[in-house]
GROMACS .gro file of C-alpha atoms in nm:
model
  187
    1UNK     CA    1   0.700  -0.897  -2.492
    2UNK     CA    2   0.781  -1.017  -2.844
    3UNK     CA    3   0.479  -1.060  -3.074
    4UNK     CA    4   0.652  -1.349  -3.249
    5UNK     CA    5   0.918  -1.593  -3.136
    6UNK     CA    6   1.155  -1.805  -3.338
    7UNK     CA    7   1.117  -2.180  -3.308
    8UNK     CA    8   1.309  -2.455  -3.483
    9UNK     CA    9   1.039  -2.493  -3.749
   10UNK     CA   10   0.913  -2.138  -3.807
   11UNK     CA   11   0.841  -1.791  -3.670
   12UNK     CA   12   0.531  -1.841  -3.450
   13UNK     CA   13   0.298  -1.590  -3.289
   14UNK     CA   14   0.351  -1.543  -2.915
   15UNK     CA   15   0.010  -1.631  -2.768
   16UNK     CA   16   0.108  -1.483  -2.429
   17UNK     CA   17   0.164  -1.139  -2.583
   18UNK     CA   18  -0.178  -1.161  -2.747
   19UNK     CA   19  -0.351  -1.245  -2.415
   20UNK     CA   20  -0.218  -0.942  -2.227
   21UNK     CA   21  -0.481  -0.672  -2.162
   22UNK     CA   22  -0.493  -0.347  -1.968
   23UNK     CA   23  -0.601  -0.377  -1.601
   24UNK     CA   24  -0.467  -0.736  -1.575
   25UNK     CA   25  -0.262  -0.824  -1.268
   26UNK     CA   26   0.104  -0.920  -1.284
   27UNK     CA   27   0.241  -1.127  -0.997
   28UNK     CA   28   0.610  -1.075  -0.922
   29UNK     CA   29   0.775  -1.340  -0.704
   30UNK     CA   30   1.123  -1.261  -0.575
   31UNK     CA   31   1.238  -1.523  -0.326
   32UNK     CA   32   0.963  -1.546  -0.064
   33UNK     CA   33   0.835  -1.194  -0.137
   34UNK     CA   34   0.528  -1.149  -0.359
   35UNK     CA   35   0.417  -0.820  -0.520
   36UNK     CA   36   0.128  -0.744  -0.752
   37UNK     CA   37   0.118  -0.486  -1.028
   38UNK     CA   38  -0.167  -0.379  -1.252
   39UNK     CA   39  -0.112  -0.319  -1.624
   40UNK     CA   40  -0.184   0.048  -1.690
   41UNK     CA   41  -0.082   0.080  -2.055
   42UNK     CA   42   0.009  -0.132  -2.357
   43UNK     CA   43   0.183  -0.004  -2.666
   44UNK     CA   44   0.235  -0.213  -2.978
   45UNK     CA   45   0.537  -0.158  -3.201
   46UNK     CA   46   0.481  -0.352  -3.522
   47UNK     CA   47   0.820  -0.252  -3.667
   48UNK     CA   48   1.019  -0.422  -3.393
   49UNK     CA   49   0.734  -0.669  -3.325
   50UNK     CA   50   0.715  -0.588  -2.952
   51UNK     CA   51   0.446  -0.511  -2.696
   52UNK     CA   52   0.562  -0.268  -2.427
   53UNK     CA   53   0.379  -0.317  -2.098
   54UNK     CA   54   0.358  -0.038  -1.838
   55UNK     CA   55   0.247  -0.143  -1.492
   56UNK     CA   56   0.176   0.034  -1.164
   57UNK     CA   57   0.141  -0.080  -0.807
   58UNK     CA   58  -0.183  -0.260  -0.726
   59UNK     CA   59  -0.279   0.042  -0.517
   60UNK     CA   60  -0.343   0.212  -0.852
   61UNK     CA   61  -0.669   0.014  -0.872
   62UNK     CA   62  -0.805   0.244  -0.598
   63UNK     CA   63  -0.837   0.512  -0.867
   64UNK     CA   64  -1.130   0.310  -1.011
   65UNK     CA   65  -1.345   0.355  -0.699
   66UNK     CA   66  -1.540   0.684  -0.702
   67UNK     CA   67  -1.599   0.877  -0.380
   68UNK     CA   68  -1.849   1.156  -0.441
   69UNK     CA   69  -1.949   1.428  -0.201
   70UNK     CA   70  -1.784   1.300   0.116
   71UNK     CA   71  -1.759   1.549   0.399
   72UNK     CA   72  -1.709   1.511   0.773
   73UNK     CA   73  -1.920   1.822   0.837
   74UNK     CA   74  -2.253   1.689   0.704
   75UNK     CA   75  -2.205   1.318   0.778
   76UNK     CA   76  -2.298   1.154   1.105
   77UNK     CA   77  -1.988   1.062   1.306
   78UNK     CA   78  -1.923   0.683   1.306
   79UNK     CA   79  -1.941   0.669   1.687
   80UNK     CA   80  -2.255   0.887   1.700
   81UNK     CA   81  -2.058   1.177   1.848
   82UNK     CA   82  -2.125   1.541   1.766
   83UNK     CA   83  -1.795   1.607   1.586
   84UNK     CA   84  -1.741   1.766   1.247
   85UNK     CA   85  -1.372   1.674   1.261
   86UNK     CA   86  -1.271   1.309   1.241
   87UNK     CA   87  -0.955   1.103   1.287
   88UNK     CA   88  -0.769   0.952   0.992
   89UNK     CA   89  -0.906   0.603   1.064
   90UNK     CA   90  -1.264   0.727   1.084
   91UNK     CA   91  -1.237   0.907   0.748
   92UNK     CA   92  -1.082   0.611   0.563
   93UNK     CA   93  -1.316   0.352   0.717
   94UNK     CA   94  -1.623   0.562   0.632
   95UNK     CA   95  -1.516   0.602   0.269
   96UNK     CA   96  -1.410   0.239   0.218
   97UNK     CA   97  -1.735   0.118   0.377
   98UNK     CA   98  -1.938   0.334   0.136
   99UNK     CA   99  -1.825   0.113  -0.153
  100UNK     CA  100  -1.901  -0.249  -0.073
  101UNK     CA  101  -1.733  -0.370  -0.392
  102UNK     CA  102  -1.379  -0.276  -0.289
  103UNK     CA  103  -1.166  -0.555  -0.143
  104UNK     CA  104  -0.930  -0.297   0.016
  105UNK     CA  105  -0.938  -0.244   0.394
  106UNK     CA  106  -0.771  -0.008   0.637
  107UNK     CA  107  -0.450  -0.157   0.774
  108UNK     CA  108  -0.218  -0.020   1.041
  109UNK     CA  109  -0.253   0.344   1.138
  110UNK     CA  110   0.009   0.514   1.354
  111UNK     CA  111  -0.147   0.607   1.687
  112UNK     CA  112  -0.055   0.976   1.640
  113UNK     CA  113  -0.304   1.006   1.352
  114UNK     CA  114  -0.591   0.874   1.560
  115UNK     CA  115  -0.527   1.139   1.825
  116UNK     CA  116  -0.566   1.423   1.572
  117UNK     CA  117  -0.900   1.540   1.433
  118UNK     CA  118  -0.952   1.725   1.105
  119UNK     CA  119  -1.246   1.848   0.902
  120UNK     CA  120  -1.237   1.690   0.559
  121UNK     CA  121  -1.433   1.720   0.234
  122UNK     CA  122  -1.360   1.531  -0.085
  123UNK     CA  123  -1.478   1.447  -0.438
  124UNK     CA  124  -1.278   1.206  -0.654
  125UNK     CA  125  -1.152   0.848  -0.636
  126UNK     CA  126  -1.059   0.641  -0.332
  127UNK     CA  127  -0.695   0.649  -0.447
  128UNK     CA  128  -0.694   1.030  -0.452
  129UNK     CA  129  -0.875   1.041  -0.118
  130UNK     CA  130  -0.610   0.816   0.038
  131UNK     CA  131  -0.332   1.051  -0.073
  132UNK     CA  132  -0.530   1.361   0.028
  133UNK     CA  133  -0.598   1.226   0.378
  134UNK     CA  134  -0.232   1.130   0.416
  135UNK     CA  135  -0.128   1.482   0.316
  136UNK     CA  136  -0.380   1.641   0.555
  137UNK     CA  137  -0.253   1.437   0.850
  138UNK     CA  138   0.114   1.428   0.745
  139UNK     CA  139   0.125   1.050   0.694
  140UNK     CA  140   0.301   0.820   0.450
  141UNK     CA  141   0.078   0.574   0.265
  142UNK     CA  142   0.193   0.214   0.227
  143UNK     CA  143  -0.010  -0.030   0.018
  144UNK     CA  144  -0.003  -0.400   0.105
  145UNK     CA  145  -0.094  -0.532  -0.238
  146UNK     CA  146  -0.100  -0.897  -0.130
  147UNK     CA  147  -0.347  -0.857   0.161
  148UNK     CA  148  -0.517  -0.547   0.011
  149UNK     CA  149  -0.450  -0.323   0.312
  150UNK     CA  150  -0.380   0.051   0.324
  151UNK     CA  151  -0.135   0.146   0.600
  152UNK     CA  152  -0.064   0.500   0.723
  153UNK     CA  153   0.285   0.541   0.872
  154UNK     CA  154   0.440   0.830   1.062
  155UNK     CA  155   0.728   0.978   0.855
  156UNK     CA  156   0.969   0.982   1.151
  157UNK     CA  157   0.911   0.612   1.215
  158UNK     CA  158   0.963   0.488   0.859
  159UNK     CA  159   1.304   0.359   0.757
  160UNK     CA  160   1.475   0.438   1.085
  161UNK     CA  161   1.590   0.165   1.321
  162UNK     CA  162   1.437   0.263   1.653
  163UNK     CA  163   1.517  -0.069   1.817
  164UNK     CA  164   1.624  -0.117   2.175
  165UNK     CA  165   1.998  -0.122   2.237
  166UNK     CA  166   2.102  -0.338   2.528
  167UNK     CA  167   2.452  -0.304   2.676
  168UNK     CA  168   2.610  -0.388   3.012
  169UNK     CA  169   2.550  -0.033   3.132
  170UNK     CA  170   2.206   0.008   2.975
  171UNK     CA  171   1.906  -0.204   3.095
  172UNK     CA  172   2.125  -0.501   3.184
  173UNK     CA  173   2.219  -0.651   3.521
  174UNK     CA  174   2.408  -0.956   3.395
  175UNK     CA  175   2.525  -1.080   3.057
  176UNK     CA  176   2.600  -1.439   2.971
  177UNK     CA  177   2.725  -1.538   2.631
  178UNK     CA  178   2.979  -1.744   2.446
  179UNK     CA  179   3.304  -1.581   2.338
  180UNK     CA  180   3.547  -1.808   2.158
  181UNK     CA  181   3.423  -2.123   2.330
  182UNK     CA  182   3.410  -1.980   2.685
  183UNK     CA  183   3.121  -1.828   2.874
  184UNK     CA  184   3.153  -1.457   2.951
  185UNK     CA  185   2.964  -1.305   3.242
  186UNK     CA  186   2.940  -0.932   3.295
  187UNK     CA  187   2.781  -0.725   3.570
   0.00000   0.00000   0.00000
């Protein structure tokens, strides 16, 4: 951002550059898609009269939420069961629920991670815990920075089209469609 901008009358101070502060949100709108970023660093260069803004994903704000002394061994299981190993969803819900100030919630979790149980102990921030849990279970973390949801995806199911392919020989008894103005029927 320029600190000053040239107008027809004079060289005026850019009030928008002066209002920018660390930890402010930046909203990026690209077509119908919205993304949020949080300003992590500002550097002022008075020689070139510029402010350089560094921003990170809104998920970076999870690093502000401390999680101290969490362990699945000493804590009571959320369902009252006698387990020292918990599923991914149970660990994340228990840690998010400990801090009532966080607007973040647990989003979609691949079913494979809720079938596995692991013992888990942690000290640090909620952001570090999220990455540590994902590493322990072999998940990929996806942050929904508009709805403030944390999703855990299976690596084999991310980025690969696993859709259903329907052909005349596969799952299909008849096919009706339009081909060059005429109806085609296949059996």
